[in-house]
Each structure stands twice: as structure tokens, then as C-alpha cells.
Amino acid sequence: MNVLSDLIEFFLPERCAGCGLVPALLCEGCAKPLRGPARPARTAPAGLPPPWTVAAYEGPLRTILGAYKERGRTALAVPLGEALATAVRAALTPGPDPPLVVWVPSGRRAVRRRGHDPLRGAVEAAVRRLRGTGVPVTAVDALRQRRRVADQVGLSVAQRAANLAGAVEARGMLAGRPVVLVDDVVTTGASLAEAARALRAAGAHVTGAATIAATPRHRAR
């Protein structure tokens, strides 16, 4: 534990989670990518259309999500959730039944280590925003990991798919219900694809997907 860092964090005003320069939760520059319009991500998970997303997972946004997920900046659930609300709204399709918003589950050990479930917090903020504007969505904790999976960082597309195959199961009354599936970041789409498989196995209709951010594809030079 870095005692000096903890003391500085305690006595100094909270600074922007992106740049660390401005005394605010997020400065205007770091918050700007989260306020953009939704667009389809370039990655299309197996069995799903490309998820709608708002920002590229790069620059300050990587730092912001890291601060939210790993360093206890839970107030970031609100701006991140509002960005997610923009993506969910774009992913909605007309239908007679109010859609459910279901998130990709985190592992229990990760939730205990972090002290909170980051994606759940962002989803709850997104649903509050959408319901406040008259969109009748409901957040449902319908998925859980049935076994431990390895860290996805550094794995290839095929390795990510193999790592997650059969790792998620659905619970609750989902048969016939329309579902928008959400995650924080889409990289290869393996997590969304596995979650969609579990939801379909339970009889849900996965009508779309949404994320806060998408990993950009960089062209080789």
C-alpha cells in the first residue's frame, strides 16, 4: 500500500479520472467522448449484429474505466451509464413488450476484489436515465459465470472464444422476452457472444447489444 498516495488522495480535491489535472470527476475534454452519438461497432459477435457503442477504448477513456473498475471511483457510474444509455437506446427495436437490459456477468472473485460490480452500476445508471426519458426498460441480473475463466488480456480471438465457451448460464423467467445485452467494452465480441448463447438457451430473444466503448482497429503500417 502506498501511504503517501492514499494521504494525497484523501486531503486533495478529487481530480479528473481521465487526465488527473482538473478538480472534477471528469473534465470537459475527458468527458467529451462519452457524450457522442451511438454508432455500430466494427466487431460483430457471433450470432449478434454489431453492438452499438459510443466511444473508442483508447486515451483517457481507458484510464477512466480503469479508475471506475479498479480504483474505487464509483461516482463514474453516472457518466459511464449515461453513455451506455445512448448505446442502449440505439440498440432498441420496436416491439410489444418492454425490453430487458442484461449485462455480461463479472466473476465473483473480481467483484469481491473490487468491492463493487462495475458493469451493474453503469447499467443501473443507464436504466435510470432511459426510464427518466420515458423508455420503459428494466435491468435484470439474469446471467452468471458457471465456472472460472482466464483473464482475456493477451488472448487471440480463438483463444477468447474457447476460454468463454459454456462459461455463462442464464437464470430467471426469460422465455420470449426481448433483451438488449450490454458490456462495458467490446474487443473481439467473445463475451457478448457467450452471453447471448446463454440467453437464447433460456428462450430469450436477444434483439441487440450495446457497449460504452469499442477497441479500435489499427491498420498495420
Coordinates of C-alpha atoms in Angstrom, one line a residue, residues 6-213:
D6 CA -3.5 7.5 0.0
L7 CA -2.9 10.6 2.0
I8 CA -2.7 12.8 -1.1
E9 CA -5.9 11.3 -2.4
F10 CA -7.6 11.9 1.0
F11 CA -6.6 15.6 1.5
L12 CA -6.5 17.0 -2.0
P13 CA -9.7 17.7 -4.0
E14 CA -10.9 14.9 -6.3
R15 CA -9.3 15.2 -9.7
C16 CA -10.4 14.2 -13.2
A17 CA -10.3 10.4 -13.5
G18 CA -9.1 10.8 -17.1
C19 CA -6.3 13.4 -17.0
G20 CA -5.8 13.9 -13.3
L21 CA -5.4 17.7 -13.8
V22 CA -8.8 19.3 -13.2
P23 CA -10.6 19.3 -9.8
A24 CA -13.7 17.5 -11.0
L25 CA -14.9 13.9 -11.5
L26 CA -14.3 14.4 -15.3
C27 CA -13.1 17.5 -17.1
E28 CA -14.8 18.6 -20.3
G29 CA -12.2 17.2 -22.5
C30 CA -12.1 13.7 -20.9
A31 CA -15.9 13.6 -20.7
K32 CA -16.5 14.6 -24.4
P33 CA -16.0 11.1 -25.9
L34 CA -18.8 9.7 -23.6
R35 CA -21.3 12.3 -25.0
G36 CA -21.0 11.4 -28.6
P37 CA -23.7 9.7 -30.7
A38 CA -24.0 5.9 -30.8
R39 CA -22.7 4.0 -33.8
P40 CA -22.3 0.3 -34.6
A41 CA -19.0 -1.2 -33.5
R42 CA -16.8 -2.7 -36.2
T43 CA -16.8 -6.0 -34.3
A44 CA -19.8 -8.3 -34.8
P45 CA -20.0 -11.1 -32.2
A46 CA -21.2 -14.5 -33.4
G47 CA -24.9 -14.6 -33.7
L48 CA -25.4 -10.9 -33.0
P49 CA -25.5 -7.7 -35.1
P50 CA -22.6 -5.3 -34.4
P51 CA -23.2 -3.8 -30.9
W52 CA -23.9 -0.1 -30.7
T53 CA -21.2 1.9 -28.9
V54 CA -20.3 5.5 -28.1
A55 CA -16.6 5.8 -27.7
A56 CA -13.2 4.3 -28.7
Y57 CA -11.5 2.5 -26.0
E58 CA -8.3 4.5 -26.0
G59 CA -6.6 7.5 -24.5
P60 CA -8.3 9.0 -21.3
L61 CA -11.2 6.6 -21.6
R62 CA -9.0 3.6 -20.8
T63 CA -7.9 5.5 -17.7
I64 CA -11.4 6.4 -16.7
L65 CA -12.7 2.9 -17.0
G66 CA -9.7 1.6 -15.0
A67 CA -10.4 4.2 -12.3
Y68 CA -14.0 3.1 -12.1
K69 CA -13.4 -0.6 -12.2
E70 CA -10.2 -1.0 -10.2
R71 CA -9.6 2.1 -8.1
G72 CA -13.0 2.7 -6.5
R73 CA -14.1 5.8 -8.4
T74 CA -17.7 4.6 -8.2
A75 CA -19.2 8.0 -9.0
L76 CA -18.1 7.4 -12.5
A77 CA -21.1 5.0 -12.9
V78 CA -23.2 8.1 -13.8
P79 CA -21.3 9.5 -16.8
L80 CA -20.4 5.9 -18.0
G81 CA -24.0 4.9 -17.5
E82 CA -25.3 7.8 -19.5
A83 CA -23.0 6.9 -22.3
L84 CA -24.3 3.3 -22.1
A85 CA -27.9 4.7 -22.2
T86 CA -27.1 6.3 -25.5
A87 CA -25.9 3.0 -26.9
V88 CA -28.9 1.0 -25.5
R89 CA -31.4 3.5 -26.9
A90 CA -29.8 3.0 -30.4
A91 CA -29.9 -0.8 -29.9
L92 CA -33.7 -0.9 -29.1
T93 CA -36.1 -2.3 -31.7
P94 CA -39.8 -1.7 -31.8
G95 CA -42.0 -4.4 -30.2
P96 CA -45.0 -5.0 -28.0
D97 CA -43.0 -6.0 -24.8
P98 CA -40.8 -3.7 -22.8
P99 CA -37.2 -4.8 -23.3
L100 CA -34.9 -6.2 -20.6
V101 CA -31.3 -4.9 -20.2
V102 CA -29.0 -7.7 -19.3
W103 CA -25.3 -7.3 -18.6
V104 CA -22.4 -9.6 -19.2
P105 CA -21.5 -11.0 -15.7
S106 CA -18.3 -10.4 -13.8
G107 CA -16.7 -13.2 -11.9
R108 CA -17.4 -13.4 -8.2
R109 CA -13.7 -13.1 -7.2
A110 CA -13.4 -9.9 -9.3
V111 CA -16.5 -8.4 -7.7
R112 CA -15.1 -9.2 -4.2
R113 CA -11.7 -7.8 -5.1
R114 CA -13.1 -4.6 -6.5
G115 CA -15.7 -4.1 -3.8
H116 CA -18.4 -3.5 -6.4
D117 CA -19.8 -4.8 -9.7
P118 CA -18.8 -2.0 -12.2
L119 CA -21.0 -3.0 -15.1
R120 CA -24.0 -3.5 -12.9
G121 CA -23.6 0.0 -11.6
A122 CA -23.3 1.5 -15.0
V123 CA -26.3 -0.4 -16.2
E124 CA -28.4 0.8 -13.3
A125 CA -27.4 4.4 -14.1
A126 CA -28.2 3.8 -17.8
V127 CA -31.7 2.4 -17.0
R128 CA -32.5 5.3 -14.7
R129 CA -31.6 7.7 -17.4
L130 CA -33.7 5.8 -20.0
R131 CA -36.7 5.5 -17.8
G132 CA -36.5 9.1 -16.9
T133 CA -36.9 9.9 -20.6
G134 CA -39.9 7.6 -21.0
V135 CA -38.1 4.5 -22.3
P136 CA -39.6 1.5 -20.4
V137 CA -36.5 -0.7 -20.0
T138 CA -35.8 -2.9 -17.0
A139 CA -32.4 -4.1 -15.8
V140 CA -32.3 -7.8 -14.9
D141 CA -29.4 -9.7 -13.3
A142 CA -30.0 -12.7 -15.5
L143 CA -26.5 -14.1 -16.1
R144 CA -23.8 -15.6 -14.0
Q145 CA -20.5 -17.3 -14.6
R146 CA -20.8 -21.0 -14.0
R147 CA -17.0 -21.6 -13.9
R148 CA -13.9 -19.6 -13.6
V149 CA -12.3 -18.2 -16.8
A150 CA -8.8 -17.0 -17.5
D151 CA -8.0 -13.3 -17.9
Q152 CA -8.8 -12.4 -21.6
V153 CA -6.0 -9.9 -21.9
G154 CA -3.4 -11.1 -24.5
L155 CA -5.6 -13.9 -25.8
S156 CA -6.3 -14.3 -29.6
V157 CA -9.8 -14.3 -31.0
A158 CA -10.0 -18.1 -31.0
Q159 CA -8.5 -18.3 -27.5
R160 CA -11.0 -15.9 -26.1
A161 CA -13.9 -17.9 -27.6
A162 CA -12.5 -21.1 -26.2
N163 CA -11.9 -19.6 -22.8
L164 CA -15.5 -18.5 -22.5
A165 CA -17.3 -21.4 -24.2
G166 CA -20.0 -22.6 -21.9
A167 CA -18.9 -20.4 -19.1
V168 CA -22.1 -18.4 -18.7
E169 CA -25.6 -19.5 -17.7
A170 CA -29.0 -17.7 -17.6
R171 CA -31.5 -17.7 -14.8
G172 CA -35.0 -16.4 -14.2
M173 CA -38.1 -16.1 -16.4
L174 CA -36.6 -15.1 -19.8
A175 CA -38.6 -17.2 -22.3
G176 CA -40.0 -14.9 -25.1
R177 CA -38.6 -11.7 -23.5
P178 CA -36.7 -9.2 -25.7
V179 CA -33.2 -8.5 -24.4
V180 CA -30.6 -5.9 -25.1
L181 CA -27.3 -7.3 -24.0
V182 CA -24.7 -4.9 -22.7
D183 CA -21.0 -4.9 -21.8
D184 CA -18.5 -2.1 -21.0
V185 CA -16.1 -2.7 -23.8
V186 CA -16.2 -4.9 -26.9
T187 CA -12.9 -6.2 -28.2
T188 CA -13.5 -9.4 -30.1
G189 CA -17.1 -9.9 -29.1
A190 CA -16.4 -13.2 -27.4
S191 CA -18.0 -12.2 -24.1
L192 CA -21.2 -10.9 -25.8
A193 CA -21.4 -14.0 -28.0
E194 CA -21.2 -16.4 -25.0
A195 CA -23.7 -14.3 -23.0
A196 CA -26.1 -14.3 -26.0
R197 CA -25.8 -18.0 -26.3
A198 CA -26.8 -18.5 -22.7
L199 CA -29.8 -16.1 -23.0
R200 CA -31.0 -17.9 -26.2
A201 CA -30.7 -21.2 -24.4
A202 CA -33.1 -19.8 -21.8
G203 CA -35.6 -18.8 -24.5
A204 CA -34.9 -15.0 -24.6
H205 CA -34.9 -13.0 -27.8
V206 CA -31.6 -11.1 -27.9
T207 CA -32.6 -8.2 -30.1
G208 CA -29.5 -6.1 -29.9
A209 CA -26.3 -5.3 -28.0
A210 CA -24.7 -2.1 -26.6
T211 CA -21.4 -1.1 -25.0
I212 CA -19.8 2.0 -23.7
A213 CA -16.7 1.6 -25.8

